[in-house]
Protein backbone atom coordinates (compact mmCIF):
# COMPACT_ATOMS: atom_id res chain seq x y z
CA UNK A 1 0.00 0.00 0.00
CA UNK A 2 1.05 3.58 -0.56
CA UNK A 3 -0.39 6.94 0.26
CA UNK A 4 -2.13 8.49 -2.68
CA UNK A 5 -1.20 12.11 -2.01
CA UNK A 6 0.95 14.78 -3.59
CA UNK A 7 4.55 14.58 -2.40
CA UNK A 8 4.55 10.91 -1.43
CA UNK A 9 7.88 10.57 -3.25
CA UNK A 10 9.42 12.42 -0.25
CA UNK A 11 8.71 9.45 2.03
CA UNK A 12 10.59 6.24 2.74
CA UNK A 13 8.60 3.01 2.72
CA UNK A 14 8.81 0.82 5.82
CA UNK A 15 10.35 -2.13 3.98
CA UNK A 16 13.31 -0.07 2.72
CA UNK A 17 13.71 1.60 6.11
CA UNK A 18 13.69 -1.58 8.19
CA UNK A 19 15.85 -3.44 5.66
CA UNK A 20 18.66 -0.88 6.01
CA UNK A 21 18.12 1.83 8.66
CA UNK A 22 21.82 2.73 8.55
CA UNK A 23 21.20 4.15 5.08
CA UNK A 24 18.94 6.83 6.60
CA UNK A 25 20.58 9.64 8.60
CA UNK A 26 18.74 9.28 11.90
CA UNK A 27 21.13 11.03 14.32
CA UNK A 28 19.22 14.00 15.82
CA UNK A 29 16.55 13.64 13.10
CA UNK A 30 12.89 14.55 13.55
CA UNK A 31 10.95 11.58 12.20
CA UNK A 32 7.28 11.28 11.23
CA UNK A 33 5.78 7.84 10.74
CA UNK A 34 2.52 7.46 8.89
CA UNK A 35 0.65 4.48 10.31
CA UNK A 36 -0.35 3.04 13.64
CA UNK A 37 0.25 -0.69 13.45
CA UNK A 38 2.96 -3.00 14.74
CA UNK A 39 5.25 -2.21 11.80
CA UNK A 40 4.92 1.54 12.47
CA UNK A 41 5.93 0.89 16.10
CA UNK A 42 8.91 -1.15 14.86
CA UNK A 43 9.97 1.76 12.64
CA UNK A 44 9.58 4.21 15.53
CA UNK A 45 11.69 2.09 17.89
CA UNK A 46 14.44 1.61 15.31
CA UNK A 47 14.48 5.38 14.66
CA UNK A 48 14.79 6.11 18.41
CA UNK A 49 17.48 3.47 18.92
CA UNK A 50 19.45 4.96 16.02
CA UNK A 51 19.51 8.40 17.65
CA UNK A 52 16.55 10.33 16.29
CA UNK A 53 15.64 13.44 18.25
CA UNK A 54 11.87 13.02 17.97
CA UNK A 55 9.52 10.42 16.55
CA UNK A 56 5.82 10.99 15.93
CA UNK A 57 3.21 8.54 14.64
CA UNK A 58 0.26 9.81 12.59
CA UNK A 59 -2.67 7.40 12.42
CA UNK A 60 -6.25 7.38 11.17
CA UNK A 61 -7.33 5.24 14.13
CA UNK A 62 -7.94 6.47 17.67
CA UNK A 63 -5.76 4.91 20.38
CA UNK A 64 -8.25 2.19 21.27
CA UNK A 65 -8.44 1.10 17.61
CA UNK A 66 -4.70 0.80 17.00
CA UNK A 67 -3.89 -2.87 16.28
CA UNK A 68 -1.21 -3.05 18.97
CA UNK A 69 -0.41 -5.35 21.84
CA UNK A 70 -0.01 -4.12 25.42
CA UNK A 71 3.76 -4.48 25.00
CA UNK A 72 3.74 -2.30 21.87
CA UNK A 73 1.74 0.41 23.67
CA UNK A 74 4.27 0.28 26.50
CA UNK A 75 7.13 0.61 24.01
CA UNK A 76 5.56 3.77 22.60
CA UNK A 77 5.67 5.25 26.10
CA UNK A 78 9.10 3.86 27.00
CA UNK A 79 10.69 5.26 23.83
CA UNK A 80 8.95 8.65 24.10
CA UNK A 81 7.10 8.30 20.82
CA UNK A 82 4.29 10.81 20.28
CA UNK A 83 1.08 9.46 18.77
CA UNK A 84 -1.32 11.64 16.77
CA UNK A 85 -4.64 9.93 16.14
CA UNK A 86 -7.67 10.52 13.92
CA UNK A 87 -5.49 12.46 11.54
CA UNK A 88 -4.74 12.11 7.83
CA UNK A 89 -1.91 13.58 5.78
CA UNK A 90 -3.11 15.38 2.66
CA UNK A 91 0.11 16.68 1.10
CA UNK A 92 3.86 16.44 1.70
CA UNK A 93 6.46 18.93 0.49
CA UNK A 94 9.96 20.27 1.09
CA UNK A 95 10.42 23.67 2.65
CA UNK A 96 13.78 25.13 3.70
CA UNK A 97 15.57 21.76 3.54
CA UNK A 98 12.97 20.13 5.81
CA UNK A 99 9.85 18.10 5.13
CA UNK A 100 6.46 19.58 5.86
CA UNK A 101 2.96 18.25 5.46
CA UNK A 102 -0.63 19.25 5.65
CA UNK A 103 -3.05 17.25 7.79
CA UNK A 104 -6.76 17.13 8.42
CA UNK A 105 -8.58 15.58 11.36
CA UNK A 106 -10.93 12.70 10.59
CA UNK A 107 -13.86 10.97 12.30
CA UNK A 108 -15.96 7.83 12.11
CA UNK A 109 -19.72 7.72 12.49
CA UNK A 110 -20.88 6.50 15.92
CA UNK A 111 -20.53 2.75 16.49
CA UNK A 112 -18.85 2.21 13.12
CA UNK A 113 -16.01 -0.32 13.18
CA UNK A 114 -12.75 1.23 11.96
CA UNK A 115 -11.75 0.82 8.35
CA UNK A 116 -9.61 3.40 6.49
CA UNK A 117 -12.24 3.79 3.77
CA UNK A 118 -14.87 4.87 6.33
CA UNK A 119 -13.10 7.86 7.89
CA UNK A 120 -14.48 11.29 6.96
CA UNK A 121 -12.64 14.61 6.98
CA UNK A 122 -13.54 17.31 9.51
CA UNK A 123 -13.74 20.48 7.44
CA UNK A 124 -11.85 23.40 8.96
CA UNK A 125 -9.43 21.18 10.94
CA UNK A 126 -6.56 21.49 8.46
CA UNK A 127 -3.10 22.05 9.96
CA UNK A 128 0.48 22.39 8.76
CA UNK A 129 3.33 20.42 10.34
CA UNK A 130 6.89 21.55 9.69
CA UNK A 131 10.42 20.56 10.57
CA UNK A 132 10.69 16.85 9.78
CA UNK A 133 13.84 15.32 8.36
CA UNK A 134 12.37 11.90 7.52
CA UNK A 135 8.86 10.65 6.82
CA UNK A 136 8.36 6.88 6.89
CA UNK A 137 5.28 5.36 5.29
CA UNK A 138 4.04 2.36 7.28
CA UNK A 139 0.49 1.67 6.15
CA UNK A 140 -1.27 -1.45 4.97
CA UNK A 141 1.47 -3.90 5.94
CA UNK A 142 -0.24 -7.20 5.32
CA UNK A 143 1.13 -10.49 4.10
CA UNK A 144 0.47 -11.29 0.45
CA UNK A 145 1.15 -15.00 0.69
CA UNK A 146 -1.48 -17.21 -0.98
CA UNK A 147 -2.29 -20.50 0.71
CA UNK A 148 -2.23 -23.60 -1.47
CA UNK A 149 -3.48 -27.10 -0.78
CA UNK A 150 -0.30 -29.19 -0.65
CA UNK A 151 0.28 -32.49 1.04
CA UNK A 152 2.50 -32.04 4.08
CA UNK A 153 2.17 -28.22 4.19
CA UNK A 154 0.44 -26.64 7.19
CA UNK A 155 -0.45 -23.01 7.79
CA UNK A 156 -0.51 -21.33 11.19
CA UNK A 157 -0.23 -17.99 12.97
CA UNK A 158 -0.90 -14.81 11.04
CA UNK A 159 -1.52 -16.72 7.81
CA UNK A 160 -4.65 -18.18 9.41
CA UNK A 161 -5.70 -15.49 11.90
CA UNK A 162 -4.72 -12.36 9.99
CA UNK A 163 -2.03 -9.85 10.95
CA UNK A 164 -1.55 -9.53 14.70
CA UNK A 165 2.08 -9.23 15.79
CA UNK A 166 3.94 -10.75 12.84
CA UNK A 167 3.39 -9.50 9.32
mmCIF file of N, CA and C in Angstrom, residues 1-98:
data_model
loop_
_atom_site.group_PDB
_atom_site.id
_atom_site.type_symbol
_atom_site.label_atom_id
_atom_site.label_comp_id
_atom_site.label_asym_id
_atom_site.label_seq_id
_atom_site.Cartn_x
_atom_site.Cartn_y
_atom_site.Cartn_z
ATOM 1 N N UNK A 1 0.835 -1.191 0.000
ATOM 2 C CA UNK A 1 0.000 0.000 0.000
ATOM 3 C C UNK A 1 0.867 1.236 0.000
ATOM 4 N N UNK A 2 0.350 2.313 -0.568
ATOM 5 C CA UNK A 2 1.053 3.578 -0.558
ATOM 6 C C UNK A 2 0.041 4.700 -0.432
ATOM 7 N N UNK A 3 0.463 5.765 0.204
ATOM 8 C CA UNK A 3 -0.389 6.944 0.261
ATOM 9 C C UNK A 3 -0.629 7.450 -1.145
ATOM 10 N N UNK A 4 -1.800 7.937 -1.376
ATOM 11 C CA UNK A 4 -2.131 8.489 -2.677
ATOM 12 C C UNK A 4 -2.289 10.001 -2.525
ATOM 13 N N UNK A 5 -1.173 10.659 -2.197
ATOM 14 C CA UNK A 5 -1.200 12.109 -2.007
ATOM 15 C C UNK A 5 -0.012 12.746 -2.713
ATOM 16 N N UNK A 6 -0.136 14.029 -2.965
ATOM 17 C CA UNK A 6 0.949 14.778 -3.589
ATOM 18 C C UNK A 6 2.149 14.823 -2.639
ATOM 19 N N UNK A 7 3.322 14.523 -3.164
ATOM 20 C CA UNK A 7 4.553 14.584 -2.395
ATOM 21 C C UNK A 7 4.964 13.280 -1.749
ATOM 22 N N UNK A 8 4.238 12.206 -2.040
ATOM 23 C CA UNK A 8 4.550 10.905 -1.432
ATOM 24 C C UNK A 8 5.965 10.439 -1.787
ATOM 25 N N UNK A 9 6.518 10.951 -2.861
ATOM 26 C CA UNK A 9 7.883 10.569 -3.249
ATOM 27 C C UNK A 9 8.922 11.056 -2.229
ATOM 28 N N UNK A 10 8.528 11.931 -1.305
ATOM 29 C CA UNK A 10 9.424 12.416 -0.254
ATOM 30 C C UNK A 10 9.460 11.492 0.961
ATOM 31 N N UNK A 11 8.749 10.378 0.898
ATOM 32 C CA UNK A 11 8.708 9.446 2.025
ATOM 33 C C UNK A 11 9.599 8.241 1.763
ATOM 34 N N UNK A 12 9.867 7.502 2.821
ATOM 35 C CA UNK A 12 10.588 6.235 2.744
ATOM 36 C C UNK A 12 9.583 5.153 3.115
ATOM 37 N N UNK A 13 9.534 4.072 2.353
ATOM 38 C CA UNK A 13 8.599 3.007 2.717
ATOM 39 C C UNK A 13 9.218 2.161 3.830
ATOM 40 N N UNK A 14 8.359 1.563 4.648
ATOM 41 C CA UNK A 14 8.805 0.816 5.824
ATOM 42 C C UNK A 14 9.723 -0.345 5.483
ATOM 43 N N UNK A 15 9.512 -0.985 4.349
ATOM 44 C CA UNK A 15 10.353 -2.127 3.982
ATOM 45 C C UNK A 15 11.794 -1.662 3.761
ATOM 46 N N UNK A 16 11.960 -0.600 2.980
ATOM 47 C CA UNK A 16 13.305 -0.066 2.720
ATOM 48 C C UNK A 16 13.957 0.407 4.013
ATOM 49 N N UNK A 17 13.171 1.073 4.853
ATOM 50 C CA UNK A 17 13.708 1.597 6.110
ATOM 51 C C UNK A 17 14.182 0.479 7.024
ATOM 52 N N UNK A 18 13.324 -0.507 7.269
ATOM 53 C CA UNK A 18 13.694 -1.584 8.195
ATOM 54 C C UNK A 18 14.770 -2.505 7.626
ATOM 55 N N UNK A 19 14.824 -2.603 6.303
ATOM 56 C CA UNK A 19 15.849 -3.440 5.663
ATOM 57 C C UNK A 19 17.239 -2.859 5.893
ATOM 58 N N UNK A 20 17.353 -1.509 5.873
ATOM 59 C CA UNK A 20 18.661 -0.885 6.013
ATOM 60 C C UNK A 20 18.542 0.493 6.679
ATOM 61 N N UNK A 21 18.270 0.534 7.989
ATOM 62 C CA UNK A 21 18.115 1.828 8.658
ATOM 63 C C UNK A 21 19.395 2.655 8.697
ATOM 64 N N UNK A 22 20.551 1.995 8.554
ATOM 65 C CA UNK A 22 21.825 2.725 8.553
ATOM 66 C C UNK A 22 21.915 3.673 7.360
ATOM 67 N N UNK A 23 21.179 3.351 6.311
ATOM 68 C CA UNK A 23 21.203 4.153 5.080
ATOM 69 C C UNK A 23 20.517 5.516 5.282
ATOM 70 N N UNK A 24 19.696 5.604 6.317
ATOM 71 C CA UNK A 24 18.937 6.828 6.601
ATOM 72 C C UNK A 24 19.632 7.563 7.740
ATOM 73 N N UNK A 25 19.915 8.848 7.551
ATOM 74 C CA UNK A 25 20.575 9.642 8.597
ATOM 75 C C UNK A 25 19.629 9.947 9.747
ATOM 76 N N UNK A 26 19.689 9.141 10.805
ATOM 77 C CA UNK A 26 18.740 9.276 11.905
ATOM 78 C C UNK A 26 19.264 10.084 13.090
ATOM 79 N N UNK A 27 20.572 10.284 13.189
ATOM 80 C CA UNK A 27 21.125 11.026 14.322
ATOM 81 C C UNK A 27 20.496 12.416 14.397
ATOM 82 N N UNK A 28 19.869 12.705 15.537
ATOM 83 C CA UNK A 28 19.220 14.000 15.822
ATOM 84 C C UNK A 28 18.114 14.363 14.820
ATOM 85 N N UNK A 29 17.598 13.382 14.100
ATOM 86 C CA UNK A 29 16.549 13.640 13.101
ATOM 87 C C UNK A 29 15.175 13.723 13.765
ATOM 88 N N UNK A 30 14.306 14.508 13.171
ATOM 89 C CA UNK A 30 12.894 14.552 13.545
ATOM 90 C C UNK A 30 12.159 13.674 12.536
ATOM 91 N N UNK A 31 11.522 12.617 13.054
ATOM 92 C CA UNK A 31 10.948 11.582 12.204
ATOM 93 C C UNK A 31 9.433 11.536 12.369
ATOM 94 N N UNK A 32 8.730 11.491 11.243
ATOM 95 C CA UNK A 32 7.282 11.278 11.231
ATOM 96 C C UNK A 32 7.032 9.908 10.627
ATOM 97 N N UNK A 33 6.148 9.150 11.264
ATOM 98 C CA UNK A 33 5.784 7.842 10.744
ATOM 99 C C UNK A 33 4.289 7.834 10.494
ATOM 100 N N UNK A 34 3.926 7.502 9.270
ATOM 101 C CA UNK A 34 2.520 7.462 8.887
ATOM 102 C C UNK A 34 2.050 6.025 9.061
ATOM 103 N N UNK A 35 1.164 5.814 10.017
ATOM 104 C CA UNK A 35 0.655 4.482 10.314
ATOM 105 C C UNK A 35 0.586 4.265 11.804
ATOM 106 N N UNK A 36 -0.183 3.275 12.217
ATOM 107 C CA UNK A 36 -0.346 3.045 13.639
ATOM 108 C C UNK A 36 -0.317 1.585 14.021
ATOM 109 N N UNK A 37 0.197 0.738 13.158
ATOM 110 C CA UNK A 37 0.249 -0.689 13.454
ATOM 111 C C UNK A 37 1.586 -1.115 14.019
ATOM 112 N N UNK A 38 1.748 -2.427 14.161
ATOM 113 C CA UNK A 38 2.962 -2.996 14.739
ATOM 114 C C UNK A 38 4.207 -2.615 13.942
ATOM 115 N N UNK A 39 4.094 -2.564 12.629
ATOM 116 C CA UNK A 39 5.252 -2.205 11.803
ATOM 117 C C UNK A 39 5.631 -0.739 12.023
ATOM 118 N N UNK A 40 4.645 0.131 12.179
ATOM 119 C CA UNK A 40 4.919 1.542 12.475
ATOM 120 C C UNK A 40 5.660 1.664 13.808
ATOM 121 N N UNK A 41 5.249 0.881 14.800
ATOM 122 C CA UNK A 41 5.935 0.886 16.095
ATOM 123 C C UNK A 41 7.361 0.386 15.920
ATOM 124 N N UNK A 42 7.562 -0.663 15.128
ATOM 125 C CA UNK A 42 8.914 -1.153 14.861
ATOM 126 C C UNK A 42 9.771 -0.052 14.248
ATOM 127 N N UNK A 43 9.231 0.665 13.279
ATOM 128 C CA UNK A 43 9.968 1.763 12.636
ATOM 129 C C UNK A 43 10.315 2.839 13.667
ATOM 130 N N UNK A 44 9.363 3.170 14.525
ATOM 131 C CA UNK A 44 9.577 4.208 15.535
ATOM 132 C C UNK A 44 10.690 3.808 16.502
ATOM 133 N N UNK A 45 10.668 2.565 16.949
ATOM 134 C CA UNK A 45 11.686 2.089 17.895
ATOM 135 C C UNK A 45 13.064 2.090 17.247
ATOM 136 N N UNK A 46 13.154 1.610 16.015
ATOM 137 C CA UNK A 46 14.436 1.612 15.311
ATOM 138 C C UNK A 46 14.946 3.049 15.164
ATOM 139 N N UNK A 47 14.071 3.973 14.810
ATOM 140 C CA UNK A 47 14.483 5.382 14.664
ATOM 141 C C UNK A 47 15.013 5.925 15.986
ATOM 142 N N UNK A 48 14.334 5.635 17.100
ATOM 143 C CA UNK A 48 14.791 6.114 18.414
ATOM 144 C C UNK A 48 16.123 5.459 18.793
ATOM 145 N N UNK A 49 16.235 4.168 18.565
ATOM 146 C CA UNK A 49 17.476 3.473 18.916
ATOM 147 C C UNK A 49 18.658 3.953 18.091
ATOM 148 N N UNK A 50 18.387 4.461 16.902
ATOM 149 C CA UNK A 50 19.453 4.957 16.020
ATOM 150 C C UNK A 50 19.722 6.447 16.231
ATOM 151 N N UNK A 51 19.136 7.042 17.276
ATOM 152 C CA UNK A 51 19.510 8.403 17.652
ATOM 153 C C UNK A 51 18.628 9.524 17.165
ATOM 154 N N UNK A 52 17.423 9.234 16.722
ATOM 155 C CA UNK A 52 16.547 10.328 16.292
ATOM 156 C C UNK A 52 16.199 11.219 17.488
ATOM 157 N N UNK A 53 15.980 12.471 17.202
ATOM 158 C CA UNK A 53 15.636 13.438 18.251
ATOM 159 C C UNK A 53 14.188 13.273 18.677
ATOM 160 N N UNK A 54 13.286 13.216 17.689
ATOM 161 C CA UNK A 54 11.869 13.019 17.970
ATOM 162 C C UNK A 54 11.294 12.022 16.978
ATOM 163 N N UNK A 55 10.262 11.316 17.430
ATOM 164 C CA UNK A 55 9.520 10.416 16.555
ATOM 165 C C UNK A 55 8.041 10.617 16.851
ATOM 166 N N UNK A 56 7.261 10.837 15.799
ATOM 167 C CA UNK A 56 5.817 10.987 15.934
ATOM 168 C C UNK A 56 5.110 10.053 14.971
ATOM 169 N N UNK A 57 4.075 9.377 15.472
ATOM 170 C CA UNK A 57 3.206 8.541 14.638
ATOM 171 C C UNK A 57 1.966 9.341 14.286
ATOM 172 N N UNK A 58 1.488 9.169 13.058
ATOM 173 C CA UNK A 58 0.259 9.806 12.585
ATOM 174 C C UNK A 58 -0.653 8.699 12.072
ATOM 175 N N UNK A 59 -1.804 8.526 12.731
ATOM 176 C CA UNK A 59 -2.672 7.396 12.420
ATOM 177 C C UNK A 59 -4.119 7.834 12.234
ATOM 178 N N UNK A 60 -4.825 7.140 11.368
ATOM 179 C CA UNK A 60 -6.253 7.383 11.171
ATOM 180 C C UNK A 60 -7.071 6.904 12.371
ATOM 181 N N UNK A 61 -6.612 5.836 13.009
ATOM 182 C CA UNK A 61 -7.330 5.244 14.132
ATOM 183 C C UNK A 61 -7.197 6.112 15.379
ATOM 184 N N UNK A 62 -8.139 5.914 16.332
ATOM 185 C CA UNK A 62 -7.938 6.467 17.666
ATOM 186 C C UNK A 62 -7.156 5.429 18.457
ATOM 187 N N UNK A 63 -6.632 5.809 19.617
ATOM 188 C CA UNK A 63 -5.756 4.913 20.379
ATOM 189 C C UNK A 63 -6.363 3.542 20.600
ATOM 190 N N UNK A 64 -7.629 3.483 20.970
ATOM 191 C CA UNK A 64 -8.246 2.188 21.271
ATOM 192 C C UNK A 64 -8.429 1.309 20.038
ATOM 193 N N UNK A 65 -8.288 1.874 18.853
ATOM 194 C CA UNK A 65 -8.440 1.104 17.610
ATOM 195 C C UNK A 65 -7.109 0.650 17.019
ATOM 196 N N UNK A 66 -6.005 1.187 17.529
ATOM 197 C CA UNK A 66 -4.701 0.802 16.996
ATOM 198 C C UNK A 66 -4.489 -0.694 17.209
ATOM 199 N N UNK A 67 -4.061 -1.412 16.174
ATOM 200 C CA UNK A 67 -3.890 -2.865 16.275
ATOM 201 C C UNK A 67 -2.567 -3.233 16.955
ATOM 202 N N UNK A 68 -2.449 -2.849 18.235
ATOM 203 C CA UNK A 68 -1.211 -3.045 18.968
ATOM 204 C C UNK A 68 -1.433 -3.898 20.208
ATOM 205 N N UNK A 69 -0.374 -4.590 20.594
ATOM 206 C CA UNK A 69 -0.408 -5.354 21.836
ATOM 207 C C UNK A 69 -0.105 -4.410 23.005
ATOM 208 N N UNK A 70 -0.332 -4.903 24.212
ATOM 209 C CA UNK A 70 -0.010 -4.123 25.416
ATOM 210 C C UNK A 70 1.477 -3.760 25.411
ATOM 211 N N UNK A 71 2.308 -4.715 25.045
ATOM 212 C CA UNK A 71 3.760 -4.484 24.999
ATOM 213 C C UNK A 71 4.106 -3.362 24.018
ATOM 214 N N UNK A 72 3.460 -3.345 22.863
ATOM 215 C CA UNK A 72 3.739 -2.297 21.866
ATOM 216 C C UNK A 72 3.292 -0.925 22.371
ATOM 217 N N UNK A 73 2.160 -0.857 23.065
ATOM 218 C CA UNK A 73 1.739 0.414 23.672
ATOM 219 C C UNK A 73 2.762 0.874 24.702
ATOM 220 N N UNK A 74 3.258 -0.058 25.500
ATOM 221 C CA UNK A 74 4.269 0.276 26.504
ATOM 222 C C UNK A 74 5.544 0.779 25.850
ATOM 223 N N UNK A 75 5.925 0.167 24.716
ATOM 224 C CA UNK A 75 7.127 0.611 24.013
ATOM 225 C C UNK A 75 6.973 2.039 23.499
ATOM 226 N N UNK A 76 5.791 2.399 23.034
ATOM 227 C CA UNK A 76 5.560 3.772 22.599
ATOM 228 C C UNK A 76 5.870 4.748 23.735
ATOM 229 N N UNK A 77 5.425 4.394 24.925
ATOM 230 C CA UNK A 77 5.667 5.249 26.098
ATOM 231 C C UNK A 77 7.142 5.213 26.478
ATOM 232 N N UNK A 78 7.705 4.014 26.578
ATOM 233 C CA UNK A 78 9.102 3.864 27.000
ATOM 234 C C UNK A 78 10.074 4.600 26.084
ATOM 235 N N UNK A 79 9.793 4.613 24.799
ATOM 236 C CA UNK A 79 10.689 5.260 23.831
ATOM 237 C C UNK A 79 10.330 6.726 23.576
ATOM 238 N N UNK A 80 9.322 7.247 24.251
ATOM 239 C CA UNK A 80 8.953 8.654 24.100
ATOM 240 C C UNK A 80 8.433 8.995 22.715
ATOM 241 N N UNK A 81 7.635 8.104 22.169
ATOM 242 C CA UNK A 81 7.098 8.305 20.823
ATOM 243 C C UNK A 81 5.722 8.974 20.933
ATOM 244 N N UNK A 82 5.557 10.094 20.265
ATOM 245 C CA UNK A 82 4.286 10.815 20.280
ATOM 246 C C UNK A 82 3.342 10.184 19.274
ATOM 247 N N UNK A 83 2.073 10.068 19.641
ATOM 248 C CA UNK A 83 1.077 9.462 18.766
ATOM 249 C C UNK A 83 -0.031 10.477 18.491
ATOM 250 N N UNK A 84 -0.255 10.751 17.215
ATOM 251 C CA UNK A 84 -1.321 11.641 16.767
ATOM 252 C C UNK A 84 -2.383 10.771 16.110
ATOM 253 N N UNK A 85 -3.594 10.815 16.648
ATOM 254 C CA UNK A 85 -4.642 9.926 16.144
ATOM 255 C C UNK A 85 -5.751 10.707 15.462
ATOM 256 N N UNK A 86 -6.558 9.946 14.697
ATOM 257 C CA UNK A 86 -7.673 10.516 13.923
ATOM 258 C C UNK A 86 -7.184 11.704 13.083
ATOM 259 N N UNK A 87 -6.100 11.425 12.359
ATOM 260 C CA UNK A 87 -5.492 12.464 11.536
ATOM 261 C C UNK A 87 -5.009 11.833 10.224
ATOM 262 N N UNK A 88 -5.135 12.588 9.156
ATOM 263 C CA UNK A 88 -4.740 12.106 7.827
ATOM 264 C C UNK A 88 -3.846 13.143 7.171
ATOM 265 N N UNK A 89 -2.760 12.681 6.555
ATOM 266 C CA UNK A 89 -1.908 13.578 5.779
ATOM 267 C C UNK A 89 -2.557 13.806 4.425
ATOM 268 N N UNK A 90 -2.504 15.052 3.944
ATOM 269 C CA UNK A 90 -3.114 15.375 2.659
ATOM 270 C C UNK A 90 -2.100 15.808 1.602
ATOM 271 N N UNK A 91 -0.914 16.240 2.045
ATOM 272 C CA UNK A 91 0.111 16.685 1.100
ATOM 273 C C UNK A 91 1.437 16.769 1.827
ATOM 274 N N UNK A 92 2.507 16.382 1.142
ATOM 275 C CA UNK A 92 3.862 16.437 1.704
ATOM 276 C C UNK A 92 4.719 17.280 0.766
ATOM 277 N N UNK A 93 5.579 18.113 1.336
ATOM 278 C CA UNK A 93 6.456 18.930 0.495
ATOM 279 C C UNK A 93 7.706 19.332 1.254
ATOM 280 N N UNK A 94 8.707 19.786 0.501
ATOM 281 C CA UNK A 94 9.964 20.274 1.090
ATOM 282 C C UNK A 94 9.882 21.783 1.242
ATOM 283 N N UNK A 95 10.358 22.236 2.406
ATOM 284 C CA UNK A 95 10.424 23.668 2.645
ATOM 285 C C UNK A 95 11.659 23.940 3.496
ATOM 286 N N UNK A 96 12.557 24.778 2.983
ATOM 287 C CA UNK A 96 13.785 25.130 3.705
ATOM 288 C C UNK A 96 14.550 23.890 4.170
ATOM 289 N N UNK A 97 14.786 22.974 3.277
ATOM 290 C CA UNK A 97 15.574 21.756 3.543
ATOM 291 C C UNK A 97 14.944 20.808 4.563
ATOM 292 N N UNK A 98 13.700 21.018 4.886
ATOM 293 C CA UNK A 98 12.973 20.135 5.805
ATOM 294 C C UNK A 98 11.709 19.656 5.102
#
